Amino acid sequence: MSAHAVSATAPHHTALPLFTRRAALLGAGSLLALPALGSNAKPQPAPPTVWPHALAVPGGVARLSLGPAATRPQAHVRQGDADVPVLVVGDAIEWTAVVGIPLAAALGDATISVVQADGSGARQVPYTVTPKQYKEQHLKVSPRTVDLSPEDQARYERERDHQAQVMATFSEQPAGGALQSLRMQVPVPGRRSSSFGLRRVFNGQPRNPHSGMDIAAATGTPIVAPLPGKVIDVGDYFFNGGTVWLDHGQGLLTMYCHLSSMDVRVGDVLKAGEAFCKVGATGRVTGPHLHWGVMLNRAMVDPALFVPA
């Protein structure tokens, strides 16, 4: 299990799924003309799943309808003293803001700011952050990774500042084209050994909540890219061990920690399903596994919202 330095919804304004909007706009008339279903009627196929799943809690994702527009609107969310750009998906019929909610987010009313591509039509789009209770986990690790020496503390602070720059990455199409879907492939097979959001206690000392999903696997197991992406960081860090960050566009990043092998360089472009690193037990760990993190608008969010159950 890992130990990392990176650390029921009732929104006011929730996006209708894109397929629902299209049905309403394009097929309302024909739906009114359909006869009532009889006992011999064939069951209708289930509507497609929208990714990621919406769950407006700390560490979750809000999906907010921005309505129709000829070009993609620009959206920002306030985090501290910064206006951070937000991922916007869709087309001229319906645009949706996909907002990552930090684990430390305050409960209650929140907003994003939205303008058209030309800077016109400024408005606020509201949503509500509702509570979620995460479990607590107690771990025993090497004392030197809890009570840091001056040298290790200085190293950690250097690495923290570097990774803050990595996490601020925002690009449009890093893998050569806009993503057709945000459904992710699980990067390595295995048991999910530690869930997102766990309140971590190391050697009796409380620390930051778990900011990703741990997947138990043997050292050397290949890890694949869950979506097309570009490598933006490769390093060996005090807490996270061997680490790779991928950029999937518009502030959607993924992080892979405790690696035994990193078979890519910064700037490499990966296809979905392409192997690029291997499971290990480097950094602050209790055994070999992959720590997988997903970041939206600089907020670590639950990877489970992006993959099938």
mmCIF file with all atom_site columns, C-alpha atoms in Angstrom, residues 60-252:
data_model
loop_
_atom_site.group_PDB
_atom_site.id
_atom_site.type_symbol
_atom_site.label_atom_id
_atom_site.label_alt_id
_atom_site.label_comp_id
_atom_site.label_asym_id
_atom_site.label_entity_id
_atom_site.label_seq_id
_atom_site.pdbx_PDB_ins_code
_atom_site.Cartn_x
_atom_site.Cartn_y
_atom_site.Cartn_z
_atom_site.occupancy
_atom_site.B_iso_or_equiv
_atom_site.pdbx_formal_charge
_atom_site.auth_seq_id
_atom_site.auth_comp_id
_atom_site.auth_asym_id
_atom_site.auth_atom_id
_atom_site.pdbx_PDB_model_num
ATOM 1   C CA . GLY A 1 60  ? -15.373 13.565 -6.939  1.00 0.00 ? 60  GLY A CA 1
ATOM 2   C CA . VAL A 1 61  ? -16.462 15.050 -10.266 1.00 0.00 ? 61  VAL A CA 1
ATOM 3   C CA . ALA A 1 62  ? -19.267 17.479 -11.162 1.00 0.00 ? 62  ALA A CA 1
ATOM 4   C CA . ARG A 1 63  ? -20.714 17.486 -14.692 1.00 0.00 ? 63  ARG A CA 1
ATOM 5   C CA . LEU A 1 64  ? -22.270 20.871 -15.452 1.00 0.00 ? 64  LEU A CA 1
ATOM 6   C CA . SER A 1 65  ? -24.342 21.722 -18.531 1.00 0.00 ? 65  SER A CA 1
ATOM 7   C CA . LEU A 1 66  ? -23.082 24.789 -20.405 1.00 0.00 ? 66  LEU A CA 1
ATOM 8   C CA . GLY A 1 67  ? -25.725 24.590 -23.131 1.00 0.00 ? 67  GLY A CA 1
ATOM 9   C CA . PRO A 1 68  ? -25.271 24.941 -26.912 1.00 0.00 ? 68  PRO A CA 1
ATOM 10  C CA . ALA A 1 69  ? -22.692 27.208 -28.570 1.00 0.00 ? 69  ALA A CA 1
ATOM 11  C CA . ALA A 1 70  ? -20.971 27.311 -31.941 1.00 0.00 ? 70  ALA A CA 1
ATOM 12  C CA . THR A 1 71  ? -17.526 26.942 -30.322 1.00 0.00 ? 71  THR A CA 1
ATOM 13  C CA . ARG A 1 72  ? -16.365 25.426 -27.044 1.00 0.00 ? 72  ARG A CA 1
ATOM 14  C CA . PRO A 1 73  ? -16.834 27.789 -24.078 1.00 0.00 ? 73  PRO A CA 1
ATOM 15  C CA . GLN A 1 74  ? -14.014 28.456 -21.624 1.00 0.00 ? 74  GLN A CA 1
ATOM 16  C CA . ALA A 1 75  ? -14.581 27.526 -17.975 1.00 0.00 ? 75  ALA A CA 1
ATOM 17  C CA . HIS A 1 76  ? -12.552 28.201 -14.825 1.00 0.00 ? 76  HIS A CA 1
ATOM 18  C CA . VAL A 1 77  ? -12.864 27.208 -11.170 1.00 0.00 ? 77  VAL A CA 1
ATOM 19  C CA . ARG A 1 78  ? -11.414 29.153 -8.261  1.00 0.00 ? 78  ARG A CA 1
ATOM 20  C CA . GLN A 1 79  ? -8.823  27.240 -6.225  1.00 0.00 ? 79  GLN A CA 1
ATOM 21  C CA . GLY A 1 80  ? -7.159  29.310 -3.541  1.00 0.00 ? 80  GLY A CA 1
ATOM 22  C CA . ASP A 1 81  ? -5.974  32.488 -5.245  1.00 0.00 ? 81  ASP A CA 1
ATOM 23  C CA . ALA A 1 82  ? -5.931  31.001 -8.773  1.00 0.00 ? 82  ALA A CA 1
ATOM 24  C CA . ASP A 1 83  ? -8.543  30.623 -11.522 1.00 0.00 ? 83  ASP A CA 1
ATOM 25  C CA . VAL A 1 84  ? -7.844  27.135 -12.873 1.00 0.00 ? 84  VAL A CA 1
ATOM 26  C CA . PRO A 1 85  ? -9.103  26.096 -16.345 1.00 0.00 ? 85  PRO A CA 1
ATOM 27  C CA . VAL A 1 86  ? -11.692 23.310 -16.484 1.00 0.00 ? 86  VAL A CA 1
ATOM 28  C CA . LEU A 1 87  ? -12.126 20.463 -18.971 1.00 0.00 ? 87  LEU A CA 1
ATOM 29  C CA . VAL A 1 88  ? -15.037 21.104 -21.383 1.00 0.00 ? 88  VAL A CA 1
ATOM 30  C CA . VAL A 1 89  ? -16.380 18.328 -23.634 1.00 0.00 ? 89  VAL A CA 1
ATOM 31  C CA . GLY A 1 90  ? -19.174 18.076 -26.195 1.00 0.00 ? 90  GLY A CA 1
ATOM 32  C CA . ASP A 1 91  ? -20.113 19.858 -29.401 1.00 0.00 ? 91  ASP A CA 1
ATOM 33  C CA . ALA A 1 92  ? -22.258 22.728 -30.687 1.00 0.00 ? 92  ALA A CA 1
ATOM 34  C CA . ILE A 1 93  ? -25.459 20.967 -29.537 1.00 0.00 ? 93  ILE A CA 1
ATOM 35  C CA . GLU A 1 94  ? -24.342 20.597 -25.909 1.00 0.00 ? 94  GLU A CA 1
ATOM 36  C CA . TRP A 1 95  ? -21.171 21.494 -23.979 1.00 0.00 ? 95  TRP A CA 1
ATOM 37  C CA . THR A 1 96  ? -20.404 20.053 -20.536 1.00 0.00 ? 96  THR A CA 1
ATOM 38  C CA . ALA A 1 97  ? -17.849 21.191 -17.963 1.00 0.00 ? 97  ALA A CA 1
ATOM 39  C CA . VAL A 1 98  ? -16.186 18.270 -16.159 1.00 0.00 ? 98  VAL A CA 1
ATOM 40  C CA . VAL A 1 99  ? -14.999 19.681 -12.826 1.00 0.00 ? 99  VAL A CA 1
ATOM 41  C CA . GLY A 1 100 ? -12.617 17.942 -10.423 1.00 0.00 ? 100 GLY A CA 1
ATOM 42  C CA . ILE A 1 101 ? -13.470 18.628 -6.758  1.00 0.00 ? 101 ILE A CA 1
ATOM 43  C CA . PRO A 1 102 ? -10.498 18.632 -4.330  1.00 0.00 ? 102 PRO A CA 1
ATOM 44  C CA . LEU A 1 103 ? -10.607 16.345 -1.288  1.00 0.00 ? 103 LEU A CA 1
ATOM 45  C CA . ALA A 1 104 ? -10.238 19.480 0.852   1.00 0.00 ? 104 ALA A CA 1
ATOM 46  C CA . ALA A 1 105 ? -13.188 21.260 -0.819  1.00 0.00 ? 105 ALA A CA 1
ATOM 47  C CA . ALA A 1 106 ? -15.710 22.988 1.436   1.00 0.00 ? 106 ALA A CA 1
ATOM 48  C CA . LEU A 1 107 ? -19.195 21.504 1.450   1.00 0.00 ? 107 LEU A CA 1
ATOM 49  C CA . GLY A 1 108 ? -22.119 23.491 0.059   1.00 0.00 ? 108 GLY A CA 1
ATOM 50  C CA . ASP A 1 109 ? -22.576 25.884 -2.829  1.00 0.00 ? 109 ASP A CA 1
ATOM 51  C CA . ALA A 1 110 ? -19.808 26.331 -5.409  1.00 0.00 ? 110 ALA A CA 1
ATOM 52  C CA . THR A 1 111 ? -19.549 27.833 -8.901  1.00 0.00 ? 111 THR A CA 1
ATOM 53  C CA . ILE A 1 112 ? -17.470 27.839 -12.038 1.00 0.00 ? 112 ILE A CA 1
ATOM 54  C CA . SER A 1 113 ? -17.086 30.885 -14.295 1.00 0.00 ? 113 SER A CA 1
ATOM 55  C CA . VAL A 1 114 ? -17.842 30.488 -18.007 1.00 0.00 ? 114 VAL A CA 1
ATOM 56  C CA . VAL A 1 115 ? -17.268 32.737 -21.038 1.00 0.00 ? 115 VAL A CA 1
ATOM 57  C CA . GLN A 1 116 ? -17.650 32.129 -24.757 1.00 0.00 ? 116 GLN A CA 1
ATOM 58  C CA . ALA A 1 117 ? -14.526 31.542 -26.836 1.00 0.00 ? 117 ALA A CA 1
ATOM 59  C CA . ASP A 1 118 ? -14.474 35.228 -27.819 1.00 0.00 ? 118 ASP A CA 1
ATOM 60  C CA . GLY A 1 119 ? -14.603 36.327 -24.174 1.00 0.00 ? 119 GLY A CA 1
ATOM 61  C CA . SER A 1 120 ? -18.281 37.343 -24.222 1.00 0.00 ? 120 SER A CA 1
ATOM 62  C CA . GLY A 1 121 ? -21.250 36.142 -22.178 1.00 0.00 ? 121 GLY A CA 1
ATOM 63  C CA . ALA A 1 122 ? -19.563 35.844 -18.775 1.00 0.00 ? 122 ALA A CA 1
ATOM 64  C CA . ARG A 1 123 ? -21.687 33.903 -16.271 1.00 0.00 ? 123 ARG A CA 1
ATOM 65  C CA . GLN A 1 124 ? -21.480 31.743 -13.155 1.00 0.00 ? 124 GLN A CA 1
ATOM 66  C CA . VAL A 1 125 ? -22.686 28.123 -13.202 1.00 0.00 ? 125 VAL A CA 1
ATOM 67  C CA . PRO A 1 126 ? -23.528 26.763 -9.721  1.00 0.00 ? 126 PRO A CA 1
ATOM 68  C CA . TYR A 1 127 ? -23.286 23.296 -8.206  1.00 0.00 ? 127 TYR A CA 1
ATOM 69  C CA . THR A 1 128 ? -23.375 21.816 -4.704  1.00 0.00 ? 128 THR A CA 1
ATOM 70  C CA . VAL A 1 129 ? -20.620 19.791 -3.001  1.00 0.00 ? 129 VAL A CA 1
ATOM 71  C CA . THR A 1 130 ? -22.225 17.161 -0.740  1.00 0.00 ? 130 THR A CA 1
ATOM 72  C CA . PRO A 1 131 ? -20.570 15.125 2.044   1.00 0.00 ? 131 PRO A CA 1
ATOM 73  C CA . LYS A 1 132 ? -18.844 11.769 1.714   1.00 0.00 ? 132 LYS A CA 1
ATOM 74  C CA . GLN A 1 133 ? -17.325 9.814  4.609   1.00 0.00 ? 133 GLN A CA 1
ATOM 75  C CA . TYR A 1 134 ? -14.044 8.129  3.710   1.00 0.00 ? 134 TYR A CA 1
ATOM 76  C CA . LYS A 1 135 ? -12.613 5.291  5.790   1.00 0.00 ? 135 LYS A CA 1
ATOM 77  C CA . GLU A 1 136 ? -9.430  5.432  7.871   1.00 0.00 ? 136 GLU A CA 1
ATOM 78  C CA . GLN A 1 137 ? -6.379  3.223  7.359   1.00 0.00 ? 137 GLN A CA 1
ATOM 79  C CA . HIS A 1 138 ? -3.430  2.573  9.699   1.00 0.00 ? 138 HIS A CA 1
ATOM 80  C CA . LEU A 1 139 ? -0.067  1.565  8.159   1.00 0.00 ? 139 LEU A CA 1
ATOM 81  C CA . LYS A 1 140 ? 3.396   0.699  9.471   1.00 0.00 ? 140 LYS A CA 1
ATOM 82  C CA . VAL A 1 141 ? 6.234   2.001  7.285   1.00 0.00 ? 141 VAL A CA 1
ATOM 83  C CA . SER A 1 142 ? 9.913   2.812  7.655   1.00 0.00 ? 142 SER A CA 1
ATOM 84  C CA . PRO A 1 143 ? 10.327  5.456  10.398  1.00 0.00 ? 143 PRO A CA 1
ATOM 85  C CA . ARG A 1 144 ? 12.579  7.559  8.141   1.00 0.00 ? 144 ARG A CA 1
ATOM 86  C CA . THR A 1 145 ? 9.648   8.081  5.736   1.00 0.00 ? 145 THR A CA 1
ATOM 87  C CA . VAL A 1 146 ? 7.475   9.534  8.529   1.00 0.00 ? 146 VAL A CA 1
ATOM 88  C CA . ASP A 1 147 ? 9.941   11.500 10.683  1.00 0.00 ? 147 ASP A CA 1
ATOM 89  C CA . LEU A 1 148 ? 12.089  13.047 7.953   1.00 0.00 ? 148 LEU A CA 1
ATOM 90  C CA . SER A 1 149 ? 15.721  13.996 8.448   1.00 0.00 ? 149 SER A CA 1
ATOM 91  C CA . PRO A 1 150 ? 16.713  17.561 7.442   1.00 0.00 ? 150 PRO A CA 1
ATOM 92  C CA . GLU A 1 151 ? 18.211  16.187 4.223   1.00 0.00 ? 151 GLU A CA 1
ATOM 93  C CA . ASP A 1 152 ? 15.082  14.194 3.360   1.00 0.00 ? 152 ASP A CA 1
ATOM 94  C CA . GLN A 1 153 ? 12.850  17.157 4.225   1.00 0.00 ? 153 GLN A CA 1
ATOM 95  C CA . ALA A 1 154 ? 14.843  19.385 1.875   1.00 0.00 ? 154 ALA A CA 1
ATOM 96  C CA . ARG A 1 155 ? 14.595  16.757 -0.882  1.00 0.00 ? 155 ARG A CA 1
ATOM 97  C CA . TYR A 1 156 ? 10.841  16.431 -0.367  1.00 0.00 ? 156 TYR A CA 1
ATOM 98  C CA . GLU A 1 157 ? 10.342  20.202 -0.608  1.00 0.00 ? 157 GLU A CA 1
ATOM 99  C CA . ARG A 1 158 ? 12.321  20.384 -3.867  1.00 0.00 ? 158 ARG A CA 1
ATOM 100 C CA . GLU A 1 159 ? 10.285  17.549 -5.324  1.00 0.00 ? 159 GLU A CA 1
ATOM 101 C CA . ARG A 1 160 ? 7.007   19.077 -4.108  1.00 0.00 ? 160 ARG A CA 1
ATOM 102 C CA . ASP A 1 161 ? 7.778   22.344 -5.897  1.00 0.00 ? 161 ASP A CA 1
ATOM 103 C CA . HIS A 1 162 ? 8.732   20.500 -9.110  1.00 0.00 ? 162 HIS A CA 1
ATOM 104 C CA . GLN A 1 163 ? 5.578   18.372 -9.082  1.00 0.00 ? 163 GLN A CA 1
ATOM 105 C CA . ALA A 1 164 ? 3.430   21.464 -8.495  1.00 0.00 ? 164 ALA A CA 1
ATOM 106 C CA . GLN A 1 165 ? 4.708   22.715 -11.860 1.00 0.00 ? 165 GLN A CA 1
ATOM 107 C CA . VAL A 1 166 ? 3.873   19.354 -13.456 1.00 0.00 ? 166 VAL A CA 1
ATOM 108 C CA . MET A 1 167 ? 0.349   19.404 -12.002 1.00 0.00 ? 167 MET A CA 1
ATOM 109 C CA . ALA A 1 168 ? -0.282  22.872 -13.431 1.00 0.00 ? 168 ALA A CA 1
ATOM 110 C CA . THR A 1 169 ? 0.016   21.499 -16.999 1.00 0.00 ? 169 THR A CA 1
ATOM 111 C CA . PHE A 1 170 ? -2.857  22.493 -19.296 1.00 0.00 ? 170 PHE A CA 1
ATOM 112 C CA . SER A 1 171 ? -2.733  21.624 -22.993 1.00 0.00 ? 171 SER A CA 1
ATOM 113 C CA . GLU A 1 172 ? -5.366  21.189 -25.678 1.00 0.00 ? 172 GLU A CA 1
ATOM 114 C CA . GLN A 1 173 ? -4.487  18.041 -27.618 1.00 0.00 ? 173 GLN A CA 1
ATOM 115 C CA . PRO A 1 174 ? -1.277  16.470 -26.279 1.00 0.00 ? 174 PRO A CA 1
ATOM 116 C CA . ALA A 1 175 ? -1.812  13.120 -28.016 1.00 0.00 ? 175 ALA A CA 1
ATOM 117 C CA . GLY A 1 176 ? -2.517  14.550 -31.449 1.00 0.00 ? 176 GLY A CA 1
ATOM 118 C CA . GLY A 1 177 ? -6.305  14.839 -31.263 1.00 0.00 ? 177 GLY A CA 1
ATOM 119 C CA . ALA A 1 178 ? -9.256  15.462 -28.983 1.00 0.00 ? 178 ALA A CA 1
ATOM 120 C CA . LEU A 1 179 ? -10.330 12.452 -26.906 1.00 0.00 ? 179 LEU A CA 1
ATOM 121 C CA . GLN A 1 180 ? -13.500 10.748 -28.127 1.00 0.00 ? 180 GLN A CA 1
ATOM 122 C CA . SER A 1 181 ? -14.299 9.361  -24.661 1.00 0.00 ? 181 SER A CA 1
ATOM 123 C CA . LEU A 1 182 ? -13.074 9.828  -21.085 1.00 0.00 ? 182 LEU A CA 1
ATOM 124 C CA . ARG A 1 183 ? -13.688 6.172  -20.223 1.00 0.00 ? 183 ARG A CA 1
ATOM 125 C CA . MET A 1 184 ? -10.339 4.835  -19.017 1.00 0.00 ? 184 MET A CA 1
ATOM 126 C CA . GLN A 1 185 ? -8.778  1.407  -19.256 1.00 0.00 ? 185 GLN A CA 1
ATOM 127 C CA . VAL A 1 186 ? -7.565  0.098  -15.879 1.00 0.00 ? 186 VAL A CA 1
ATOM 128 C CA . PRO A 1 187 ? -3.768  0.405  -16.253 1.00 0.00 ? 187 PRO A CA 1
ATOM 129 C CA . VAL A 1 188 ? -2.839  -2.920 -14.634 1.00 0.00 ? 188 VAL A CA 1
ATOM 130 C CA . PRO A 1 189 ? -4.803  -6.056 -13.674 1.00 0.00 ? 189 PRO A CA 1
ATOM 131 C CA . GLY A 1 190 ? -5.021  -6.809 -9.975  1.00 0.00 ? 190 GLY A CA 1
ATOM 132 C CA . ARG A 1 191 ? -6.887  -6.361 -6.722  1.00 0.00 ? 191 ARG A CA 1
ATOM 133 C CA . ARG A 1 192 ? -7.718  -2.794 -5.690  1.00 0.00 ? 192 ARG A CA 1
ATOM 134 C CA . SER A 1 193 ? -5.842  -2.915 -2.394  1.00 0.00 ? 193 SER A CA 1
ATOM 135 C CA . SER A 1 194 ? -6.440  0.629  -1.175  1.00 0.00 ? 194 SER A CA 1
ATOM 136 C CA . SER A 1 195 ? -9.178  2.993  -2.235  1.00 0.00 ? 195 SER A CA 1
ATOM 137 C CA . PHE A 1 196 ? -9.144  6.687  -3.001  1.00 0.00 ? 196 PHE A CA 1
ATOM 138 C CA . GLY A 1 197 ? -9.782  9.073  -0.104  1.00 0.00 ? 197 GLY A CA 1
ATOM 139 C CA . LEU A 1 198 ? -8.706  6.829  2.789   1.00 0.00 ? 198 LEU A CA 1
ATOM 140 C CA . ARG A 1 199 ? -7.595  8.830  5.824   1.00 0.00 ? 199 ARG A CA 1
ATOM 141 C CA . ARG A 1 200 ? -4.004  7.642  6.285   1.00 0.00 ? 200 ARG A CA 1
ATOM 142 C CA . VAL A 1 201 ? -2.268  7.128  9.655   1.00 0.00 ? 201 VAL A CA 1
ATOM 143 C CA . PHE A 1 202 ? 1.430   6.180  9.360   1.00 0.00 ? 202 PHE A CA 1
ATOM 144 C CA . ASN A 1 203 ? 3.104   4.778  12.463  1.00 0.00 ? 203 ASN A CA 1
ATOM 145 C CA . GLY A 1 204 ? 0.361   6.409  14.526  1.00 0.00 ? 204 GLY A CA 1
ATOM 146 C CA . GLN A 1 205 ? 0.680   9.835  12.868  1.00 0.00 ? 205 GLN A CA 1
ATOM 147 C CA . PRO A 1 206 ? -2.208  11.216 10.718  1.00 0.00 ? 206 PRO A CA 1
ATOM 148 C CA . ARG A 1 207 ? -1.234  12.262 7.195   1.00 0.00 ? 207 ARG A CA 1
ATOM 149 C CA . ASN A 1 208 ? -2.950  13.425 4.006   1.00 0.00 ? 208 ASN A CA 1
ATOM 150 C CA . PRO A 1 209 ? -5.787  11.282 2.592   1.00 0.00 ? 209 PRO A CA 1
ATOM 151 C CA . HIS A 1 210 ? -4.933  8.705  -0.053  1.00 0.00 ? 210 HIS A CA 1
ATOM 152 C CA . SER A 1 211 ? -4.992  10.563 -3.365  1.00 0.00 ? 211 SER A CA 1
ATOM 153 C CA . GLY A 1 212 ? -5.291  7.645  -5.786  1.00 0.00 ? 212 GLY A CA 1
ATOM 154 C CA . MET A 1 213 ? -6.178  3.989  -6.283  1.00 0.00 ? 213 MET A CA 1
ATOM 155 C CA . ASP A 1 214 ? -3.743  1.232  -5.263  1.00 0.00 ? 214 ASP A CA 1
ATOM 156 C CA . ILE A 1 215 ? -3.739  -1.913 -7.421  1.00 0.00 ? 215 ILE A CA 1
ATOM 157 C CA . ALA A 1 216 ? -1.819  -4.898 -6.039  1.00 0.00 ? 216 ALA A CA 1
ATOM 158 C CA . ALA A 1 217 ? 0.417   -6.588 -8.627  1.00 0.00 ? 217 ALA A CA 1
ATOM 159 C CA . ALA A 1 218 ? 3.797   -8.284 -8.754  1.00 0.00 ? 218 ALA A CA 1
ATOM 160 C CA . THR A 1 219 ? 6.960   -6.285 -9.358  1.00 0.00 ? 219 THR A CA 1
ATOM 161 C CA . GLY A 1 220 ? 7.612   -6.088 -13.099 1.00 0.00 ? 220 GLY A CA 1
ATOM 162 C CA . THR A 1 221 ? 3.957   -6.290 -14.183 1.00 0.00 ? 221 THR A CA 1
ATOM 163 C CA . PRO A 1 222 ? 3.489   -4.036 -17.256 1.00 0.00 ? 222 PRO A CA 1
ATOM 164 C CA . ILE A 1 223 ? 1.359   -0.892 -16.859 1.00 0.00 ? 223 ILE A CA 1
ATOM 165 C CA . VAL A 1 224 ? -0.564  0.514  -19.848 1.00 0.00 ? 224 VAL A CA 1
ATOM 166 C CA . ALA A 1 225 ? -1.849  3.985  -20.679 1.00 0.00 ? 225 ALA A CA 1
ATOM 167 C CA . PRO A 1 226 ? -5.584  4.282  -19.814 1.00 0.00 ? 226 PRO A CA 1
ATOM 168 C CA . LEU A 1 227 ? -6.122  6.906  -22.559 1.00 0.00 ? 227 LEU A CA 1
ATOM 169 C CA . PRO A 1 228 ? -3.969  8.424  -25.304 1.00 0.00 ? 228 PRO A CA 1
ATOM 170 C CA . GLY A 1 229 ? -1.531  10.813 -23.673 1.00 0.00 ? 229 GLY A CA 1
ATOM 171 C CA . LYS A 1 230 ? 1.842   12.521 -23.595 1.00 0.00 ? 230 LYS A CA 1
ATOM 172 C CA . VAL A 1 231 ? 4.575   11.890 -21.013 1.00 0.00 ? 231 VAL A CA 1
ATOM 173 C CA . ILE A 1 232 ? 5.192   15.124 -19.085 1.00 0.00 ? 232 ILE A CA 1
ATOM 174 C CA . ASP A 1 233 ? 7.317   13.884 -16.152 1.00 0.00 ? 233 ASP A CA 1
ATOM 175 C CA . VAL A 1 234 ? 9.557   10.932 -15.318 1.00 0.00 ? 234 VAL A CA 1
ATOM 176 C CA . GLY A 1 235 ? 11.354  10.844 -11.965 1.00 0.00 ? 235 GLY A CA 1
ATOM 177 C CA . ASP A 1 236 ? 12.392  9.048  -8.780  1.00 0.00 ? 236 ASP A CA 1
ATOM 178 C CA . TYR A 1 237 ? 10.828  10.770 -5.757  1.00 0.00 ? 237 TYR A CA 1
ATOM 179 C CA . PHE A 1 238 ? 11.209  10.362 -1.991  1.00 0.00 ? 238 PHE A CA 1
ATOM 180 C CA . PHE A 1 239 ? 7.626   9.354  -1.204  1.00 0.00 ? 239 PHE A CA 1
ATOM 181 C CA . ASN A 1 240 ? 6.351   8.212  -4.605  1.00 0.00 ? 240 ASN A CA 1
ATOM 182 C CA . GLY A 1 241 ? 9.433   6.330  -5.846  1.00 0.00 ? 241 GLY A CA 1
ATOM 183 C CA . GLY A 1 242 ? 9.619   5.798  -9.600  1.00 0.00 ? 242 GLY A CA 1
ATOM 184 C CA . THR A 1 243 ? 6.925   8.049  -11.083 1.00 0.00 ? 243 THR A CA 1
ATOM 185 C CA . VAL A 1 244 ? 5.472   8.933  -14.503 1.00 0.00 ? 244 VAL A CA 1
ATOM 186 C CA . TRP A 1 245 ? 2.868   11.604 -15.279 1.00 0.00 ? 245 TRP A CA 1
ATOM 187 C CA . LEU A 1 246 ? 0.740   11.561 -18.459 1.00 0.00 ? 246 LEU A CA 1
ATOM 188 C CA . ASP A 1 247 ? -1.149  14.525 -19.951 1.00 0.00 ? 247 ASP A CA 1
ATOM 189 C CA . HIS A 1 248 ? -4.464  13.668 -21.649 1.00 0.00 ? 248 HIS A CA 1
ATOM 190 C CA . GLY A 1 249 ? -5.519  17.240 -22.424 1.00 0.00 ? 249 GLY A CA 1
ATOM 191 C CA . GLN A 1 250 ? -7.342  20.189 -20.819 1.00 0.00 ? 250 GLN A CA 1
ATOM 192 C CA . GLY A 1 251 ? -5.980  19.550 -17.337 1.00 0.00 ? 251 GLY A CA 1
ATOM 193 C CA . LEU A 1 252 ? -6.760  15.812 -17.261 1.00 0.00 ? 252 LEU A CA 1
#
